[in-house]
Short mmCIF file of C-alpha atoms and ligand atoms in Angstrom, two decimals:
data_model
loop_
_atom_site.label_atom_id
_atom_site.label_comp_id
_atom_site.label_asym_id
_atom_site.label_seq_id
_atom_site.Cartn_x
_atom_site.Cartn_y
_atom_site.Cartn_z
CA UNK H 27 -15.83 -2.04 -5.47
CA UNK H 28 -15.30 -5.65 -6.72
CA UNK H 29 -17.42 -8.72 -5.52
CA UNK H 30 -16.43 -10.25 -1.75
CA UNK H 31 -14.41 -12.85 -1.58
CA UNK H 32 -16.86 -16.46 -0.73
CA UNK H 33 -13.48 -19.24 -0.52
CA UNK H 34 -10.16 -18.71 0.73
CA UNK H 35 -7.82 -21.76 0.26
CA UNK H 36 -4.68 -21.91 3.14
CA UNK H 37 -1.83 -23.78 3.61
CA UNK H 38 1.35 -23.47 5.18
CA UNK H 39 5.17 -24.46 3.93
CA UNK H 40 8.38 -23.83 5.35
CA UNK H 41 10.81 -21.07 3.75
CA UNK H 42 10.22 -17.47 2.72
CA UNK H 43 11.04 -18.10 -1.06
CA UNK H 44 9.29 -21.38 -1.16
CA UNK H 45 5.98 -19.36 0.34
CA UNK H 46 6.69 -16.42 -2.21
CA UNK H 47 6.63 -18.06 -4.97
CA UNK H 48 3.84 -20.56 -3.72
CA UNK H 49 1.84 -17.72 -3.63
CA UNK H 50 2.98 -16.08 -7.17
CA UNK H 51 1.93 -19.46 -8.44
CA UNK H 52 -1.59 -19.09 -7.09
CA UNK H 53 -2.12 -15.59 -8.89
CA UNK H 54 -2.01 -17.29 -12.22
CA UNK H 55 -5.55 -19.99 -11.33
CA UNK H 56 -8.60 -19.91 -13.03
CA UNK H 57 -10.68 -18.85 -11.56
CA UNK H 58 -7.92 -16.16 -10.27
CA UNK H 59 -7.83 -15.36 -6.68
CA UNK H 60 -8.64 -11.69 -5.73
CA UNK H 61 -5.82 -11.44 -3.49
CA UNK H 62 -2.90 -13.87 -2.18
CA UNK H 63 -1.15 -13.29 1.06
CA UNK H 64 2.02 -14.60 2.49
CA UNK H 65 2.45 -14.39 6.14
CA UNK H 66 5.18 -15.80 8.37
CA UNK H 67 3.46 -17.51 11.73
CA UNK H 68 3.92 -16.02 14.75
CA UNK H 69 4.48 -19.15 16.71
CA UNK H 70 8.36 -19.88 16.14
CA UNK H 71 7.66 -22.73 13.84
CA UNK H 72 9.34 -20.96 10.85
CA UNK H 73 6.46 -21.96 8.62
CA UNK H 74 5.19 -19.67 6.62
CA UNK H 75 0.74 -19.14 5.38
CA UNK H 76 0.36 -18.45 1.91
CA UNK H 77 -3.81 -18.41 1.74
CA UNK H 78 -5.92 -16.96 -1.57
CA UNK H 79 -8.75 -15.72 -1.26
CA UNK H 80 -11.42 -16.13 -4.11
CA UNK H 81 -14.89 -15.34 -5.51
CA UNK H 82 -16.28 -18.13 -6.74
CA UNK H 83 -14.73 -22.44 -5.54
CA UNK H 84 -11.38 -22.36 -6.20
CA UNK H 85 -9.94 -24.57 -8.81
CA UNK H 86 -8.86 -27.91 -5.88
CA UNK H 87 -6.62 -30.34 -8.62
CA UNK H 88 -4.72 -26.77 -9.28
CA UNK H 89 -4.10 -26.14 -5.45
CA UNK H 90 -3.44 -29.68 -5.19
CA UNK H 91 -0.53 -29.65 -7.98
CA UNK H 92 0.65 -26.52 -6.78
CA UNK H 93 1.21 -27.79 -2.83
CA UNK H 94 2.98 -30.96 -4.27
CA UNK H 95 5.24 -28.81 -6.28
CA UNK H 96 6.34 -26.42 -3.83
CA UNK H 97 6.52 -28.82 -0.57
CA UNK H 98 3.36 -27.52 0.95
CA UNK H 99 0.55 -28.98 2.84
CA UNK H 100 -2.13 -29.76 1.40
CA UNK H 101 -4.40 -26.81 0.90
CA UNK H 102 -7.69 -26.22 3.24
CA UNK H 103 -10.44 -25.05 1.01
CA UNK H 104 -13.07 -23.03 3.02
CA UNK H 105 -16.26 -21.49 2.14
CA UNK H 106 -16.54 -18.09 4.12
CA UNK H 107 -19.91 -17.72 5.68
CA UNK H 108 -21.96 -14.98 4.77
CA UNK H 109 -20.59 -11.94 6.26
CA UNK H 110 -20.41 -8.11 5.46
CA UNK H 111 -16.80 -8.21 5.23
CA UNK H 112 -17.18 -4.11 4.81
CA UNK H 113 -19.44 -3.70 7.46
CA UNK H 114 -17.57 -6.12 9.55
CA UNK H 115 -14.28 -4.17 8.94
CA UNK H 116 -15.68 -1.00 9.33
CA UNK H 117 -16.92 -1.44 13.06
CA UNK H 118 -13.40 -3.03 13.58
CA UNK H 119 -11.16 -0.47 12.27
CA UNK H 120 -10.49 2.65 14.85
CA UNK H 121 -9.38 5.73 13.42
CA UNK H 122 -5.67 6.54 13.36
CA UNK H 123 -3.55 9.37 14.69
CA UNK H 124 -0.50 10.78 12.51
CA UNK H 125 1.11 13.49 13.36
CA UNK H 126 -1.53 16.26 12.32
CA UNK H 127 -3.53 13.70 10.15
CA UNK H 128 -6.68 11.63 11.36
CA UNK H 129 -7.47 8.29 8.73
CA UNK H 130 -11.40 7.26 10.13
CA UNK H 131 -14.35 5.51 8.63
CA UNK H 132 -17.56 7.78 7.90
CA UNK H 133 -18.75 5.79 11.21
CA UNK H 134 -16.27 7.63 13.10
CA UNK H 135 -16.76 11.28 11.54
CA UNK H 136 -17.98 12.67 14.74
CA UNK H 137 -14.82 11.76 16.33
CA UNK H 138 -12.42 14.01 14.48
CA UNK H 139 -10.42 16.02 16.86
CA UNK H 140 -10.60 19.60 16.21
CA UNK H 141 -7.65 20.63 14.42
CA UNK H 142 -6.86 17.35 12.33
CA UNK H 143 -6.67 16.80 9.13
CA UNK H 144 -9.39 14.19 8.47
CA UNK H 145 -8.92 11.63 6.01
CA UNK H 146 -12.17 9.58 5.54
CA UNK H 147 -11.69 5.98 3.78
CA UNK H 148 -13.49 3.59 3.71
CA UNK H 149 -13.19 -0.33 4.42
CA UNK H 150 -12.40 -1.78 0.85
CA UNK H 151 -10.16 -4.23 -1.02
CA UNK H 152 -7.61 -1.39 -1.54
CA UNK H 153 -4.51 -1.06 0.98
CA UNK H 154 -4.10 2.31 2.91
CA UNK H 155 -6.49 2.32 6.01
CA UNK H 156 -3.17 4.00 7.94
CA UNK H 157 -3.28 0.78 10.67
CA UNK H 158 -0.31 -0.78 8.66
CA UNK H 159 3.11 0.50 9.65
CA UNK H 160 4.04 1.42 6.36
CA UNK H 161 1.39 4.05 5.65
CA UNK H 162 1.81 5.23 9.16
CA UNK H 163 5.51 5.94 8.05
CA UNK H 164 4.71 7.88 5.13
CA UNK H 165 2.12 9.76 7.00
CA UNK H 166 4.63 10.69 9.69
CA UNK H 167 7.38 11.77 7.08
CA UNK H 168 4.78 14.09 5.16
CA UNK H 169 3.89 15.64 8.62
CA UNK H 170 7.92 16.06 9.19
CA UNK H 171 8.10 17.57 6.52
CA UNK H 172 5.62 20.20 6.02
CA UNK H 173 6.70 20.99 9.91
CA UNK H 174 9.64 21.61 8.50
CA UNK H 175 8.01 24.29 5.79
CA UNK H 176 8.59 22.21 2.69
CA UNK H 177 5.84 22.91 0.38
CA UNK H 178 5.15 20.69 -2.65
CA UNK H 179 4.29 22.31 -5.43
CA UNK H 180 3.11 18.85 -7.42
CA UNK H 181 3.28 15.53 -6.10
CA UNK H 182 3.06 12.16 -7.20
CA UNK H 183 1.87 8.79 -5.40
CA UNK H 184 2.87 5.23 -7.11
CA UNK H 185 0.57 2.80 -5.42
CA UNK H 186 -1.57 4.81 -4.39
CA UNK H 187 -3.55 1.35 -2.79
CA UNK H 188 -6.95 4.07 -1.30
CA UNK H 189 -4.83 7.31 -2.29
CA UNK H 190 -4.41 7.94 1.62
CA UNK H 191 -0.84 9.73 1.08
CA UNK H 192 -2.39 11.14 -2.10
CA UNK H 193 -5.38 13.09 0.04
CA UNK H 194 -2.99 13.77 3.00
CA UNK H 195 -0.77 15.74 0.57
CA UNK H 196 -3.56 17.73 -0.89
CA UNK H 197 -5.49 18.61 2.21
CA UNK H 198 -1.94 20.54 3.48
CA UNK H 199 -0.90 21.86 0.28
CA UNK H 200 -2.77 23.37 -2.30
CA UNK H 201 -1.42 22.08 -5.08
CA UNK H 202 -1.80 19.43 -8.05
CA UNK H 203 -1.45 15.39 -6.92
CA UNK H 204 -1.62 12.45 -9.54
CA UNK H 205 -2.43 9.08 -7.53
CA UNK H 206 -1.48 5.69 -9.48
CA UNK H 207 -1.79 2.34 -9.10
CA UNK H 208 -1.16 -0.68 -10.94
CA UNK H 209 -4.70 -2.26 -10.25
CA UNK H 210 -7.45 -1.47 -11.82
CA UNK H 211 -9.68 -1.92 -8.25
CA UNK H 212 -7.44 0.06 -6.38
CA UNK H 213 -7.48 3.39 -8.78
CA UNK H 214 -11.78 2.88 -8.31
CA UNK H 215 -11.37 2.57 -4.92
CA UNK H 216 -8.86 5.82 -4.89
CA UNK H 217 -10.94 7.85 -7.22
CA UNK H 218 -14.09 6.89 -4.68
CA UNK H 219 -11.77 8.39 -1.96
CA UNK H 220 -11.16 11.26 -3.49
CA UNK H 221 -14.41 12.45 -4.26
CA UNK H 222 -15.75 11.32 -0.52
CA UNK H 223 -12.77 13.91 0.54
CA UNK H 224 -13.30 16.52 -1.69
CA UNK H 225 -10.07 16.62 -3.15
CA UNK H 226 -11.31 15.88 -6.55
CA UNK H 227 -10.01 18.73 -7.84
CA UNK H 228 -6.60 18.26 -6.99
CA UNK H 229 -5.94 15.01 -7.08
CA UNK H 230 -6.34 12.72 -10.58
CA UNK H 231 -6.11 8.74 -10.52
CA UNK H 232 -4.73 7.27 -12.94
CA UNK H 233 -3.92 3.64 -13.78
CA UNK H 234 0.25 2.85 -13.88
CA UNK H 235 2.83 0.62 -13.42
CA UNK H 236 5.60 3.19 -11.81
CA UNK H 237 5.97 6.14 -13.66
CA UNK H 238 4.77 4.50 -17.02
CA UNK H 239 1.82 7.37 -17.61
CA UNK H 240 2.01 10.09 -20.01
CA UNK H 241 0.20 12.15 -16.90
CA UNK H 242 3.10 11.21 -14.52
CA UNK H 243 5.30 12.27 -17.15
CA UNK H 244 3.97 15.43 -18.43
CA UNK H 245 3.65 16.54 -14.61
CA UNK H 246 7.13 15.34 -14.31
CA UNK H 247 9.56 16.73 -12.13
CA UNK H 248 7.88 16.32 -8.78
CA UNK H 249 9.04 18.46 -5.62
CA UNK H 250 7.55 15.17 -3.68
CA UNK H 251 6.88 11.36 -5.01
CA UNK H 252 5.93 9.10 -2.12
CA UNK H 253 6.27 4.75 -3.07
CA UNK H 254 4.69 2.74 -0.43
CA UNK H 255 5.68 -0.43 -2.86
CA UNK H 256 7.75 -3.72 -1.88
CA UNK H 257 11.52 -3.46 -1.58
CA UNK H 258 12.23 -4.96 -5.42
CA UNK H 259 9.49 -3.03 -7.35
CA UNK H 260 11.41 0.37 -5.55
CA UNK H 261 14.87 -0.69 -6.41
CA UNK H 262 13.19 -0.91 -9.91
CA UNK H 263 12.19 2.18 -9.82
CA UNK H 264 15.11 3.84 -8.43
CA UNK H 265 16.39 5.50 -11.88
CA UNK H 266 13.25 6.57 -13.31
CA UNK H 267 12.37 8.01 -9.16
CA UNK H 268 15.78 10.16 -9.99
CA UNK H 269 14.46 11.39 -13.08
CA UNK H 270 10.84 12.26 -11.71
CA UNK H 271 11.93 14.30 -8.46
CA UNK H 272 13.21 17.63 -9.22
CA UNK H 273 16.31 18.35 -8.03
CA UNK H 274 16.52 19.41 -4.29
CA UNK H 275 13.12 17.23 -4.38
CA UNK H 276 11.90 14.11 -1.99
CA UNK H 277 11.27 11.00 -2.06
CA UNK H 278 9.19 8.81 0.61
CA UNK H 279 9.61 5.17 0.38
CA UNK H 280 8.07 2.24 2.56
CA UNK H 281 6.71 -1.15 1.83
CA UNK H 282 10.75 -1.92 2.68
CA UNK H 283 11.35 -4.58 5.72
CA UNK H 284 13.75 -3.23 8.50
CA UNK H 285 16.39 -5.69 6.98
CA UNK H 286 15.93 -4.52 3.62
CA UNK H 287 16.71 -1.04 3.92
CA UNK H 288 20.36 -0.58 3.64
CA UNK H 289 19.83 -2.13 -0.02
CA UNK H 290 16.96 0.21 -0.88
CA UNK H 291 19.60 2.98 0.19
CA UNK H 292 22.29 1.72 -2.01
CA UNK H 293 20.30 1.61 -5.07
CA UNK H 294 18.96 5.09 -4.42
CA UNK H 295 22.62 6.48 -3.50
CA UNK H 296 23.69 5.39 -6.74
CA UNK H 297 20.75 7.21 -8.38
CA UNK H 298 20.88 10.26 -6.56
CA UNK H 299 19.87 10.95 -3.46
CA UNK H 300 20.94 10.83 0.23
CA UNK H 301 18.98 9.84 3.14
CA UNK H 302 17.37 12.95 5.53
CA UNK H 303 15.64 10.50 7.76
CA UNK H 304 15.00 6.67 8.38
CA UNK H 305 12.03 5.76 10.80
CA UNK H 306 11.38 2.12 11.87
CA UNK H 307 7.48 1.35 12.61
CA UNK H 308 7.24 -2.42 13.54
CA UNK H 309 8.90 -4.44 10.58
CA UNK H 310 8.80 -1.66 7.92
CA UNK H 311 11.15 0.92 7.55
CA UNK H 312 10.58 4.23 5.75
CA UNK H 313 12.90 6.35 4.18
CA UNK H 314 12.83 10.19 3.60
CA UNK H 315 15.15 10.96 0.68
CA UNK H 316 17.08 14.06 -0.74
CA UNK H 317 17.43 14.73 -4.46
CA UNK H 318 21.01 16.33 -5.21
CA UNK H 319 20.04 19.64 -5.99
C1 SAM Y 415 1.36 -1.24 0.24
S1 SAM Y 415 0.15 -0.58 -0.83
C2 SAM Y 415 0.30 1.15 -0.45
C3 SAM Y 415 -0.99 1.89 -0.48
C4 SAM Y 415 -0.91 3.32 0.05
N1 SAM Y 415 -0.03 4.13 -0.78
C5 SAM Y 415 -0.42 3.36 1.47
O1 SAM Y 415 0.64 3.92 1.73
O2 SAM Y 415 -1.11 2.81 2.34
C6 SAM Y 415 0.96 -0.76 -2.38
C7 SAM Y 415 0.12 -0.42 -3.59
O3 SAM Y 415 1.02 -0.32 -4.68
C8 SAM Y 415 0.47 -0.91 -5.83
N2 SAM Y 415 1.64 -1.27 -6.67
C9 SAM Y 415 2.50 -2.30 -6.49
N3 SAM Y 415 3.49 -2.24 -7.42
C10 SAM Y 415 3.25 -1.14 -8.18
C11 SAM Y 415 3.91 -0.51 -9.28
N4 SAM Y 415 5.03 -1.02 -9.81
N5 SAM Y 415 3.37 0.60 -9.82
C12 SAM Y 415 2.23 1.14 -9.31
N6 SAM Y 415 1.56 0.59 -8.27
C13 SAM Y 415 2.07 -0.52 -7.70
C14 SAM Y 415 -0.38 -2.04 -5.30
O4 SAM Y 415 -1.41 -2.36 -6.21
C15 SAM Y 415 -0.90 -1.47 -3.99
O5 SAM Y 415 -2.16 -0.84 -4.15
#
């Protein structure tokens, strides 16, 4: 677990790419923030938040520069009072229902329906709590599928965030499941997971950008690889995802706005695979994908 963020600095701008790369800027301060989000308002304005938040005062003359160079306002620096963010977030989140699966806190462990697959995670700075509509997706398409009879026989999860499609996979299928992440606090956060679900023995964490692991490769082909990633970093992927699913394989992608997804298809047509199922869940698509055999 890393240190709580004290200071979050907001400010709002108008255009998408203007807010993007606003908030790419703010990833390379000193001190660094410890996450940056970009969020479009919901109040027909067509401004968009970028806000960082950050563990010790952020650096003001940098925020400063940065507004003036991308059009923004000027930033609002905040000190966050002193709140359990985890405990906070913990009596906040309610469990959630997919398909056969059941994501809860430990708080909540006496409320796991009989019959469910119980996924415990923690509150934590990784992503994967199932509440967002992309890891609901990917939950729902795993549950399709094994309905269906598919059985995995190894699986692989790029961006992992708390290893939440990892788990799911491994508590329905016996069978090996390698979890990656690019960040470093995510994979702690996943391996934490894993142990808390007693899936260690399945399921190994390891550190990655994509597929760039001599683990991912040596377990290379997979029967299933799920990416809950953004839209470019899957296009990216798309020809090394064709060489890592076995032929007659799947792939489950989110992280993909509704918008996006005909260009996510494209790229993955051209690589090798064909669409068995598209499911819309709020803004975020997610695609089930065949592997030509
Ligand atoms: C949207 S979260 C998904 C987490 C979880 N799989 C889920 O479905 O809830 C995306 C995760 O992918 C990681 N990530 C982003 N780009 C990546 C890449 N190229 N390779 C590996 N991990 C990546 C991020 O660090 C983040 O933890």
């Amino acid at each position: 677990m890393t240190d709580m963020p004290t200071w979050t600095a907001l400010t709002t701008l108008e255009g998408k790419t203007n807010a993007d790369a606003l908030g790419e800027a703010m990833e390379a301060l000193t001190p660094e923030p410890t996450g940056v989000g970009v969020f479009e308002l919901e109040d027909d304005s067509g401004l968009w938040e970028v806000g960082g938040y950050f563990t010790e005062e952020p650096d003001r003359a940098g925020l400063a520069l940065l507004s003036a160079m991308h059009g923004a306002r000027d930033f609002v620096v905040s000190e966050l009072p002193e709140v359990d963010w985890v405990a906070h977030v913990k009596r906040e989140l309610q469990p959630v229902e997919a398909g056969r699966f059941f994501v809860y806190g430990a708080h909540d462990a006496d409320r796991l329906p009989q019959g469910k697959v119980g996924l415990k995670i923690e509150a934590s700075m990784a992503f994967g709590t199932g509440h967002h509509g992309t890891t609901l997706g990917c939950l729902l398409a795993l549950d399709r599928i094994a309905n269906q009879g598919v059985v995995a026989r190894n699986v692989a999860d790029i961006g992992a965030g708390t290893a939440v499609l990892a788990m799911a996979a491994a508590k329905i299928w016996p069978n090996p499941v390698i979890a990656s992440d690019i960040d470093e606090v995510a994979c702690d956060v996943a391996r934490a997971n894993v142990h808390a679900n007693g899936v260690e023995d399945r399921v190994h964490v390891v550190e990655a950008a994509g597929f760039d692991h001599p683990d991912l490769k040596s377990a290379s082909p997979f029967d299933l690889v799920f990416a809950n990633i953004l839209k470019g970093p899957l296009i990216s992927l798309a020809q090394d995802m064709s060489e890592s699913v076995a032929p007659g394989g799947r792939a489950i992608l989110s992280g993909i706005l509704n918008p996006q997804a005909d260009e996510v298809i494209a790229a993955y047509d051209a690589a090798g695979f064909s669409v068995d199922r598209r499911d819309e869940h709020g803004d975020w698509t997610t695609l089930t994908l065949l592997r030509s055999a």
